[in-house]
Every structure is written in structure tokens, then in C-alpha cells.
mmCIF file of C-alpha atoms in Angstrom:
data_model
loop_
_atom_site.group_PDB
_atom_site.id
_atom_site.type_symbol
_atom_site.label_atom_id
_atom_site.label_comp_id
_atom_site.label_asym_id
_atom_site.label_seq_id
_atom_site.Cartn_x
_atom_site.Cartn_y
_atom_site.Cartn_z
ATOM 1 C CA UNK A 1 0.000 0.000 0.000
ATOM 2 C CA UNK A 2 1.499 3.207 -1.175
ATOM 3 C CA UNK A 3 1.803 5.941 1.946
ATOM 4 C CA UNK A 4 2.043 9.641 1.941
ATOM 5 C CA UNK A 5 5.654 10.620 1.271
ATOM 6 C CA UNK A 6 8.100 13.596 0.853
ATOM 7 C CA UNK A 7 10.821 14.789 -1.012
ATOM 8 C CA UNK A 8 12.968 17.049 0.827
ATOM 9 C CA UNK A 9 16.027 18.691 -0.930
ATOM 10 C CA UNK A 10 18.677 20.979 0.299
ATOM 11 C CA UNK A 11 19.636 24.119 -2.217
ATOM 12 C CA UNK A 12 21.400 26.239 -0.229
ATOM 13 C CA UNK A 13 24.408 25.776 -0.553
ATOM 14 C CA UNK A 14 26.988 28.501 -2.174
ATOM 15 C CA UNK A 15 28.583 26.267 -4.345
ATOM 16 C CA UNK A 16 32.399 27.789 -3.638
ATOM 17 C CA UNK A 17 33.926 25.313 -5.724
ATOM 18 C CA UNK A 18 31.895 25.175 -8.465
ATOM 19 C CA UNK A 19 31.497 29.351 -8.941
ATOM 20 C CA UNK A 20 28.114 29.546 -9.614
ATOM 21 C CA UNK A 21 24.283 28.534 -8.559
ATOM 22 C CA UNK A 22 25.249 24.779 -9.341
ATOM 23 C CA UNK A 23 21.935 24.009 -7.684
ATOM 24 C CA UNK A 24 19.342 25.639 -11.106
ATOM 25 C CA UNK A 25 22.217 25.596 -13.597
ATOM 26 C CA UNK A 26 20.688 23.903 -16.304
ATOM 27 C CA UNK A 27 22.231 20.547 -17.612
ATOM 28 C CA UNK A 28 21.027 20.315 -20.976
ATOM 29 C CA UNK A 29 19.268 22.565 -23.520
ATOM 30 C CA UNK A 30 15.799 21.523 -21.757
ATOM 31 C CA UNK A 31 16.874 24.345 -18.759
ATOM 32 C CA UNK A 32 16.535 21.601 -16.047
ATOM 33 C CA UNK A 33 19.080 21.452 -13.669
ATOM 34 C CA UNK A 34 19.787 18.463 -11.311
ATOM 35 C CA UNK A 35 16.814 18.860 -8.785
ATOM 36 C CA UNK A 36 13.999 18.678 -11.351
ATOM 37 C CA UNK A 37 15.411 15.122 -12.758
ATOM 38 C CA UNK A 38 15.746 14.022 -9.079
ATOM 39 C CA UNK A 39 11.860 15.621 -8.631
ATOM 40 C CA UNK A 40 10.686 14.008 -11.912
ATOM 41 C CA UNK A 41 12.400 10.567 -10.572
ATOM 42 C CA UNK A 42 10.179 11.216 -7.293
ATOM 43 C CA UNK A 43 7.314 11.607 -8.623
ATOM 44 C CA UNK A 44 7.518 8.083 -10.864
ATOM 45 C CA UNK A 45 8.604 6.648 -7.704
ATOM 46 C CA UNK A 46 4.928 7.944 -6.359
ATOM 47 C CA UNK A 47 5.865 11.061 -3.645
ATOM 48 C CA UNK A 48 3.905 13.820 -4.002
ATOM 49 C CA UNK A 49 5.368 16.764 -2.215
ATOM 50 C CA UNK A 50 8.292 18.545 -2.451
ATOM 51 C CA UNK A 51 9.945 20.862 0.068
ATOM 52 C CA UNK A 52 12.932 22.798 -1.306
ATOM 53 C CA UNK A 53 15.782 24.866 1.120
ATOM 54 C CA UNK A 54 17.297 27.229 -0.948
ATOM 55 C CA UNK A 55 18.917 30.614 0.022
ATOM 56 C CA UNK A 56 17.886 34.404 -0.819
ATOM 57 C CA UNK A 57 20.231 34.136 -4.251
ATOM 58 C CA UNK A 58 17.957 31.929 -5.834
ATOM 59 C CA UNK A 59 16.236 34.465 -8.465
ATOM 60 C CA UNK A 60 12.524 34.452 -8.390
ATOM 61 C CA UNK A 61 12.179 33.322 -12.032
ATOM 62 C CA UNK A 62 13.503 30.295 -11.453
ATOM 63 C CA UNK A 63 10.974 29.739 -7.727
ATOM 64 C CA UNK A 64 8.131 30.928 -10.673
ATOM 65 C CA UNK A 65 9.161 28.435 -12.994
ATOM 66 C CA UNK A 66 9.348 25.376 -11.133
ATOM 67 C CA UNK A 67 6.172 26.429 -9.251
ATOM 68 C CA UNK A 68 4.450 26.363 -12.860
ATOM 69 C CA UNK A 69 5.530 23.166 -12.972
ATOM 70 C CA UNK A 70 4.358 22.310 -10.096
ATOM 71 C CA UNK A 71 0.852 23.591 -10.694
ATOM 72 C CA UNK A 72 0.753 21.646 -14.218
ATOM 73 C CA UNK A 73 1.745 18.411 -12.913
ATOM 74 C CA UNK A 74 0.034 18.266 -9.892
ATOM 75 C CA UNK A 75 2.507 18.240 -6.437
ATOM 76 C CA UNK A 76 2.652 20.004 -3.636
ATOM 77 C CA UNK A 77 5.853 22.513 -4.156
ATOM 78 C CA UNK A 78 6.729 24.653 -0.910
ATOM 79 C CA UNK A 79 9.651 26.745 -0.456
ATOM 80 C CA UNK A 80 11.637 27.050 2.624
ATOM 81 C CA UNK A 81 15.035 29.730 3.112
ATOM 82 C CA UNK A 82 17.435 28.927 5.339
ATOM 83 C CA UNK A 83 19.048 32.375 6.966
ATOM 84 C CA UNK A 84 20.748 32.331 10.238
ATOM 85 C CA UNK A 85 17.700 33.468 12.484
ATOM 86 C CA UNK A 86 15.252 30.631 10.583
ATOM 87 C CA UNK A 87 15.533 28.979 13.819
ATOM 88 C CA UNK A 88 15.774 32.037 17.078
ATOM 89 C CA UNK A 89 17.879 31.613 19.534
ATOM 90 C CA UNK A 90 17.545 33.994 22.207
ATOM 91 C CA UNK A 91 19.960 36.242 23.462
ATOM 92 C CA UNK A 92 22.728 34.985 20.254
ATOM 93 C CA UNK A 93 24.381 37.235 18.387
ATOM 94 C CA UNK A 94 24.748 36.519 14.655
ATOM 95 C CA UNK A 95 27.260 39.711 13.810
ATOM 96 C CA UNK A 96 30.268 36.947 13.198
ATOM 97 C CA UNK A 97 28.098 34.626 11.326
ATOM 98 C CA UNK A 98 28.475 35.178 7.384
ATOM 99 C CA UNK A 99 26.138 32.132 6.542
ATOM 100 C CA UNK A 100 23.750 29.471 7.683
ATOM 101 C CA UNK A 101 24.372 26.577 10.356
ATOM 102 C CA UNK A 102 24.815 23.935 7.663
ATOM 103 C CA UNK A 103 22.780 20.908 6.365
ATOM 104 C CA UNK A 104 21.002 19.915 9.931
ATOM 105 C CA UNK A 105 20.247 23.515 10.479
ATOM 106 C CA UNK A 106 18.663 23.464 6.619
ATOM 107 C CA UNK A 107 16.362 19.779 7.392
ATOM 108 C CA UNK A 108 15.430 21.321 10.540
ATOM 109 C CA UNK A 109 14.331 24.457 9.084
ATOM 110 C CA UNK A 110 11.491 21.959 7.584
ATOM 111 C CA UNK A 111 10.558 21.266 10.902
ATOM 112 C CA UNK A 112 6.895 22.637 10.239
ATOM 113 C CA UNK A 113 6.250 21.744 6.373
ATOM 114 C CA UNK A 114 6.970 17.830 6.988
ATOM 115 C CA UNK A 115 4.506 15.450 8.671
ATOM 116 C CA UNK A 116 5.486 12.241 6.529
ATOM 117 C CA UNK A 117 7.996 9.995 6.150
ATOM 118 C CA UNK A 118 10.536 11.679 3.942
ATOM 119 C CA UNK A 119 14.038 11.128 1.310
ATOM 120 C CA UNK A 120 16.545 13.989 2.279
ATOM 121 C CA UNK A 121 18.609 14.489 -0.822
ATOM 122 C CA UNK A 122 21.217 17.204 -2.277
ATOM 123 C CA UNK A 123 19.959 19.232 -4.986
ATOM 124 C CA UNK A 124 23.227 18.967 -6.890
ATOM 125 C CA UNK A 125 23.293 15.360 -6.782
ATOM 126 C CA UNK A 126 21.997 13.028 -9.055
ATOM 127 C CA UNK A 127 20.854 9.525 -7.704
ATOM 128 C CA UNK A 128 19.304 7.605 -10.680
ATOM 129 C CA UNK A 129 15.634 6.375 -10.372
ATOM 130 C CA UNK A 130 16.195 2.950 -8.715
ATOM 131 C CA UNK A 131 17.574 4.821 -5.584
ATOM 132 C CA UNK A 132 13.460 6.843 -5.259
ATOM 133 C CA UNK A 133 11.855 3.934 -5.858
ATOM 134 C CA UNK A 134 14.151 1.516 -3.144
ATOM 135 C CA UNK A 135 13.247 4.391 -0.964
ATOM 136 C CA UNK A 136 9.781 4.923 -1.416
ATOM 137 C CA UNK A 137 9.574 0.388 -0.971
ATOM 138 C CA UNK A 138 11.230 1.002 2.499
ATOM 139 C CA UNK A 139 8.470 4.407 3.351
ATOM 140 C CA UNK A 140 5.609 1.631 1.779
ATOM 141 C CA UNK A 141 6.669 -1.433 3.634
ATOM 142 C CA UNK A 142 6.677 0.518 6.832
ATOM 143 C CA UNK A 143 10.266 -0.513 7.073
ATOM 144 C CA UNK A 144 11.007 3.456 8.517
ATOM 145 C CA UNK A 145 9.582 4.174 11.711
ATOM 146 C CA UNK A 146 10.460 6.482 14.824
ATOM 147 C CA UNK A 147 13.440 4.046 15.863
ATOM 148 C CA UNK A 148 14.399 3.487 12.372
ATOM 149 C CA UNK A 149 15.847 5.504 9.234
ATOM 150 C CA UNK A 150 16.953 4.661 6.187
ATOM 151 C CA UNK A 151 19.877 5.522 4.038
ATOM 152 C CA UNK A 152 20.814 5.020 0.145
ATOM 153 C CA UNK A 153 24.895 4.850 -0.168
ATOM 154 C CA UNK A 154 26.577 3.980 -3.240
ATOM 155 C CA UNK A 155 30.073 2.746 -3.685
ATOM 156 C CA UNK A 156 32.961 4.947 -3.806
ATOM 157 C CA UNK A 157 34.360 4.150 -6.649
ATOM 158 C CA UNK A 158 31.024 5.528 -8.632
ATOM 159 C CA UNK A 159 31.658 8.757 -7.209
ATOM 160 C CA UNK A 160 34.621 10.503 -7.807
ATOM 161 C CA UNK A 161 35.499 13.452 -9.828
ATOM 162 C CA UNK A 162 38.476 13.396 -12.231
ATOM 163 C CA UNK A 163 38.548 17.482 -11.707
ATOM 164 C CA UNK A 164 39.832 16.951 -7.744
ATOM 165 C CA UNK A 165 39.451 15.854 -4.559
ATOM 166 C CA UNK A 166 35.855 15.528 -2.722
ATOM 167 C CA UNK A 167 34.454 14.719 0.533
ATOM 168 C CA UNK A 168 32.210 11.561 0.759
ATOM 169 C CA UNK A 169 31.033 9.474 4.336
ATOM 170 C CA UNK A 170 33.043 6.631 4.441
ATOM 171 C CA UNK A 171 30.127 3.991 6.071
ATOM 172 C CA UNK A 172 31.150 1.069 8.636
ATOM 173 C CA UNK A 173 28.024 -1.008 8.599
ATOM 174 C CA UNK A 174 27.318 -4.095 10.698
ATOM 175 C CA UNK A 175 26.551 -7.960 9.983
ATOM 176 C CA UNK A 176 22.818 -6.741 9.195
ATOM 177 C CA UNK A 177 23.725 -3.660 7.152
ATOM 178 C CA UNK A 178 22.724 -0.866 9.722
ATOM 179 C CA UNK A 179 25.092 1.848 9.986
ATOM 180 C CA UNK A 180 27.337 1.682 12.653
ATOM 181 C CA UNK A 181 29.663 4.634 11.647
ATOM 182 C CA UNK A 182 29.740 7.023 9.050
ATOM 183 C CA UNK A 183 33.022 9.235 8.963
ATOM 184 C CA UNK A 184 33.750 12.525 6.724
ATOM 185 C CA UNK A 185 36.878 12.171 4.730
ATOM 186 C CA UNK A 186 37.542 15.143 2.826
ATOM 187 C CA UNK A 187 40.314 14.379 0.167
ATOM 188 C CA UNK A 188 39.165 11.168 -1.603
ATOM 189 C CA UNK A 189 40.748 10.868 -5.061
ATOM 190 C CA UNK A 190 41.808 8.146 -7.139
ATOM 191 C CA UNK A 191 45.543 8.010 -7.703
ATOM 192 C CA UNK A 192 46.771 5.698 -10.678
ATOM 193 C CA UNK A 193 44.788 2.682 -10.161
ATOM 194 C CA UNK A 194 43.906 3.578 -6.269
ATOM 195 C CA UNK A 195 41.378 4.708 -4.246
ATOM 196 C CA UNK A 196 42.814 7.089 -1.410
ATOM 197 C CA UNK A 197 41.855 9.502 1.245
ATOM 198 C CA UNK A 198 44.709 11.447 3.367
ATOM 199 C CA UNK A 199 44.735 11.301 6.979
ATOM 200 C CA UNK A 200 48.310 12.181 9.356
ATOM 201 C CA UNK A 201 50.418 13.130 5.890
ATOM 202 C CA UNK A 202 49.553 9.309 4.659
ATOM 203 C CA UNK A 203 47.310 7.931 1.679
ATOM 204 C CA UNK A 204 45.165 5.836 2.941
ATOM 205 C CA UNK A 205 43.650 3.058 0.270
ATOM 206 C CA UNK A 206 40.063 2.079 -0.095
ATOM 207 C CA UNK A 207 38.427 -0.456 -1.786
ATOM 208 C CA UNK A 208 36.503 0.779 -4.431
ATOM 209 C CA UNK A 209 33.223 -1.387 -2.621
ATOM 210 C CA UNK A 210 33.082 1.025 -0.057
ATOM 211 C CA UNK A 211 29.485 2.581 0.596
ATOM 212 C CA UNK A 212 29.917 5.738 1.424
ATOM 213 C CA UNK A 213 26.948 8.417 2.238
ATOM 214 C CA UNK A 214 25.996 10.836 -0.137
ATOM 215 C CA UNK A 215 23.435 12.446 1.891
ATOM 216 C CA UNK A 216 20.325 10.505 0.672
ATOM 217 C CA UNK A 217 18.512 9.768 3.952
ATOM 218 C CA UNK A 218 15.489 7.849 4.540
ATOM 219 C CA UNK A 219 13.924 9.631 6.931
ATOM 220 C CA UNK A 220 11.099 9.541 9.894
ATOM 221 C CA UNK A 221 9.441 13.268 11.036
ATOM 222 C CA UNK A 222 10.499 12.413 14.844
ATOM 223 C CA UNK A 223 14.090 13.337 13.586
ATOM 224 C CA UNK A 224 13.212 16.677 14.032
ATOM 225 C CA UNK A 225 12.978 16.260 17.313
ATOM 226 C CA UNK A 226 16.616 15.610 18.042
ATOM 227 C CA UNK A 227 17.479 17.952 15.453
ATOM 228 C CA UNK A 228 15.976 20.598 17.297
ATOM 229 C CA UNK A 229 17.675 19.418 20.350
ATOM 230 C CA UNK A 230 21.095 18.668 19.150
ATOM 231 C CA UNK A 231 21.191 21.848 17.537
ATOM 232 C CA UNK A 232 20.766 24.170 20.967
ATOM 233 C CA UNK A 233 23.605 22.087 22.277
ATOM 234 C CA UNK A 234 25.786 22.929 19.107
ATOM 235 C CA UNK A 235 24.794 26.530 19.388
ATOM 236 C CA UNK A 236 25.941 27.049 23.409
ATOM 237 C CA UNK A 237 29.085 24.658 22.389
ATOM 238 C CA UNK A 238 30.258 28.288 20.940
ATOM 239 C CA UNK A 239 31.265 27.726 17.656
ATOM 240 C CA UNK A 240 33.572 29.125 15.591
ATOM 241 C CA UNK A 241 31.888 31.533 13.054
ATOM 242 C CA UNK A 242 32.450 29.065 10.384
ATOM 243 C CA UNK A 243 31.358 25.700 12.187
ATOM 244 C CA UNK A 244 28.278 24.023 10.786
ATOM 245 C CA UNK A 245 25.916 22.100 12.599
ATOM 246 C CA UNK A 246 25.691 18.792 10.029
ATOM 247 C CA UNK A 247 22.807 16.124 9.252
ATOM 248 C CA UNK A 248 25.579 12.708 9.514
ATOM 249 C CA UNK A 249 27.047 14.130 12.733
ATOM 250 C CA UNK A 250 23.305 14.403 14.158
ATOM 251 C CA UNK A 251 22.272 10.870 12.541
ATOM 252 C CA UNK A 252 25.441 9.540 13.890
ATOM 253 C CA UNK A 253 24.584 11.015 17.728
ATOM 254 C CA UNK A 254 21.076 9.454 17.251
ATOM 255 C CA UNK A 255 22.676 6.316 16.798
ATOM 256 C CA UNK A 256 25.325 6.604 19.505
ATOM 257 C CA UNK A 257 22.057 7.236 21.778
ATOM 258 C CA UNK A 258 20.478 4.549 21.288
ATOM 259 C CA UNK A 259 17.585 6.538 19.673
ATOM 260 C CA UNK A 260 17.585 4.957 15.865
ATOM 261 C CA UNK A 261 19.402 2.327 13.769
ATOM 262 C CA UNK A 262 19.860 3.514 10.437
ATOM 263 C CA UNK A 263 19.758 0.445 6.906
ATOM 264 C CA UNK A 264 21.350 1.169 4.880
ATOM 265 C CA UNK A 265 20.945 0.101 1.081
ATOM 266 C CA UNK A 266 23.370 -0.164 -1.453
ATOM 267 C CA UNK A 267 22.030 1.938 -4.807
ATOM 268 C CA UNK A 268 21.674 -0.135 -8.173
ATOM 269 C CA UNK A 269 21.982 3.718 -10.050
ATOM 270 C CA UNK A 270 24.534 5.676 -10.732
ATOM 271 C CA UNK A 271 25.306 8.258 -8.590
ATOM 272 C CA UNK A 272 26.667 11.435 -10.776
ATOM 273 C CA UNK A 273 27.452 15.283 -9.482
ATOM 274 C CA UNK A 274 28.698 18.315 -9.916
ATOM 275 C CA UNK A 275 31.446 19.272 -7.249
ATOM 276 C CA UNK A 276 33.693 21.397 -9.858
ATOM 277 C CA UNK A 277 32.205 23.524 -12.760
ATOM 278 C CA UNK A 278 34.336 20.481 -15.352
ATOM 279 C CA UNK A 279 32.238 17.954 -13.772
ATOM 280 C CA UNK A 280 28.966 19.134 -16.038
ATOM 281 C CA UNK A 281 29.776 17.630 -19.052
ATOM 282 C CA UNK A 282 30.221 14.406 -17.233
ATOM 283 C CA UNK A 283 27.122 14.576 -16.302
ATOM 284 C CA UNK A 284 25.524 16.724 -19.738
ATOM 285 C CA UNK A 285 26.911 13.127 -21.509
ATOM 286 C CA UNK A 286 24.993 10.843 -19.536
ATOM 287 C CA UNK A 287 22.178 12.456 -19.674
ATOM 288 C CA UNK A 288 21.764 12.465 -23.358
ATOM 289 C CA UNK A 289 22.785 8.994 -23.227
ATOM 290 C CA UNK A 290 19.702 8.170 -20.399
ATOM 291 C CA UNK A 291 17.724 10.180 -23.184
ATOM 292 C CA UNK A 292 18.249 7.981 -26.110
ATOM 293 C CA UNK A 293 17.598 5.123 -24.111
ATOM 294 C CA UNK A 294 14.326 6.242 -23.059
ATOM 295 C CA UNK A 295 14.856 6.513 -19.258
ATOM 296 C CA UNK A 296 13.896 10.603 -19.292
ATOM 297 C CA UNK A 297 11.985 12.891 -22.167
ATOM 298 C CA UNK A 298 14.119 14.953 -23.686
ATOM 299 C CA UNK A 299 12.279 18.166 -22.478
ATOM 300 C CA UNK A 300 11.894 16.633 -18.793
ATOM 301 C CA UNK A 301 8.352 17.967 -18.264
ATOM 302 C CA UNK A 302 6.524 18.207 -21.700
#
């Protein structure tokens, strides 16, 4: 029996490496960028809202266009900015802060437009349709629940850039597949014919099987809950005007707690992104190539 489910994707981010709005730059000539194939991918896999972070430099023809969309196809389209006061804090003072608390701070900035079981995704990321629909059998089977999440992680090899290093959430999983650890490594790169990260002035080799998290999270309203929590305790920890409150380091402190266990599924897609501005036609390629097979319409929502 299909239930009620949500499609919740972060677009604020400034996109420092890539120089741009990575998160509405359009692939193809069609105009879509990233987040409408992972909405049109959604909506196959049968959600039927959307909830959208994005920050005040998204232009208002591009909210107008996708909310045309929206109208002609039938979901529920609400947009949500994430600003440093989007959650008050009493008595803080945001002079040193130059930009939002970071992707925990953005989910729980949903707090009030969620009710459902929801995917939390990154609008710059594509995940490939099998990866909704796994998801939305997990939300359907009841298999996500107020003491468990869900996450989608794909193997590391399948996503690296070839224009630099990039950060990925190296996952330690146990004999039943729920997480036990996920850890940030921020300089993953392949080397010759290796896999490495860098940790103490070493390379350190993985094998290319690795799951690692790429911030698709299966994901029960109660979360914000703890969110909301966890995040008071990161704001009178005093952080450093640059420190960011972050949705794995939350997850992870959920399931140090005892509160959740997290399953984690290994994706049959293909993961592809857009870290570095040389990264698009990577991505422009396979696209065309998903095209002529008949996977996606070449203009996505004619």
C-alpha cells in the first residue's frame, strides 16, 4: 500500500567550488538542472510533495518556474530559506556569522512543512531512479519508523570526480547492514589505479566497494525532534563563526544514543554530481545517453 511521502532537498548551498548557482544551472538545452530530474524521478517513484531549502540568491524566475511546474503536474511545491535566524535563539548574536548553520540547520528548518515519512537528498546530486523507488519500498513497507531511518549509499568508486578531490562518508556497517559509523573524509581521489583519502600526511587506500553516504537519507518526522535538540547544544558549544551544525554528525549522535538504527541500502543507479564547474559535461553526456535510451523525455516535463 502506497503511503504519503516527501521529497525534501537541500539548495542552499553557495557552491564555492563550483562558482556559480550549481543548484538551477541547467544541464542540458531543456533548462533543467539536477533537482527537477531528481523531482521528476520522485514523482515516478509515487511522492507527491516537495519541500525545497534554498537561500535568498535563488532568483525568483527560477521559484516561478518550477512552481508552474508544479501547478501543471500536480505536487505540492513549498519553499523554505534557510538564513541564520530561521531557527531564534535567544539572546545569540549573529554579527560573526556570514552564513547558515549547515545541512542539519537546513532539514530542521522543515521542521513545520513535513509530517510524513521523507528522502533527504542534495539538490546537486543526481541519484538515478532505482535509488526513489528503493526508498519509497522502504516508506511503503513501513520498514522506517520512529526508531528506524533509512539511508541510500553507493560505492565509492562511482563517485569521484576526475577534476579533484571531494568529501564523501566513508560507512562502517554491521553484519545486518545498519550503519554503525559514518566518517567525513575530505580528500578522496583516485591516484593511478587507487582509491585514497589522506589522513596524518599518509594515503590511505580504499576499496573501491566502499558505501559511502551521499546524503540521501530515509527519513522519519520524529528526527526533528533531536534535530531541534542537538542543535541548541551545538549553538551554546560556541562555535567558531564558520562551524556548521551537520545532518551525519546528528544521525550519527542518534545512533550513539540509542535513539535509531539507520539500513542502509546499497544503490543499483549511478550516482553522478557536480562538485567542480568540469564535472557538467560528465554529467551533460549521460544524460543524453539516459535520453536515447528512453529513461527521461528529452524536455523533462513536456
Amino acid at each position: 500500500m502506497s503511503s504519503k511521502k516527501t521529497l525534501l532537498i537541500l539548495a542552499g548551498g553557495l557552491g564555492s567550488r563550483y562558482k556559480g548557482l550549481k543548484q538551477i544551472d541547467g544541464i542540458l538545452d531543456n533548462g533543467s538542472p539536477i533537482l527537477e530530474y531528481s523531482i521528476f524521478d520522485a514523482l515516478e517513484a509515487g511522492f507527491c510533495k516537495v519541500v525545497i531549502i534554498v537561500n535568498t540568491l535563488i532568483p525568483q524566475s527560477y521559484i516561478e518556474r518550477l512552481d508552474t511546474i508544479a501547478k501543471a503536474k500536480g505536487f505540492e511545491l513549498q519553499w523554505i530559506y534557510q538564513e541564520m535566524n530561521s531557527i531564534p535563539i535567544q539572546g545569540f548574536d549573529y554579527l560573526e556569522r556570514e552564513k547558515p548553520w549547515g545541512t542539519a540547520h537546513a532539514v530542521l528548518c522543515a521542521k513545520y512543512a513535513i509530517q510524513d515519512p521523507f528522502v533527504m537528498i542534495n539538490a546537486d546530486d543526481f541519484y538515478g531512479k532505482e535509488a526513489y523507488q528503493l526508498a519509497a519500498d522502504e516508506i511503503d513497507h513501513h520498514h522506517i519508523s520512529e526508531s528506524q531511518f533509512g539511508m541510500v549509499a553507493y560505492p565509492v568508486s562511482t563517485t569521484l570526480s576526475g577534476h579533484g578531490a571531494v568529501a564523501r562518508g566513508i560507512c562502517t556497517l554491521d553484519s545486518e547492514n545498519f550503519l554503525i559509523r559514518v566518517v567525513e573524509q575530505t580528500s578522496i581521489q583516485k591516484i593511478n589505479d587507487s582509491i585514497v583519502y589522506s589522513e596524518n600526511g599518509e594515503n590511505i587506500r580504499l576499496d573501491p566497494n566502499t558505501l559511502v553516504s551521499m546524503n540521501f537519507f530515509i527519513f522519519h518526522p520524529n528526527l526533528f525532534c533531536a534535530l531541534e535538540a542537538y542543535f541548541y547544544d551545538f549553538i551554546e558549544s560556541l562555535p567558531m563563526p564558520n562551524q556548521e551544525f551537520y545532518i551525519p554528525s546528528a544521525v550519527q549522535r542518534m545512533i550513539d544514543e540509542n535513539k535509531i538504527r539507520v539500513s542502509v541500502k546499497a544503490s543499483p543507479s549511478q550516482w553522478m554530481g557536480v562538485t567542480y564547474a568540469d564535472d557538467k559535461k560528465m554529467i551533460k553526456d549521460f544524460l543524453i545517453s539516459e535520453i536515447k535510451n528512453n529513461r527521461y523525455p528529452e524536455d523533462l516535463w513536456s
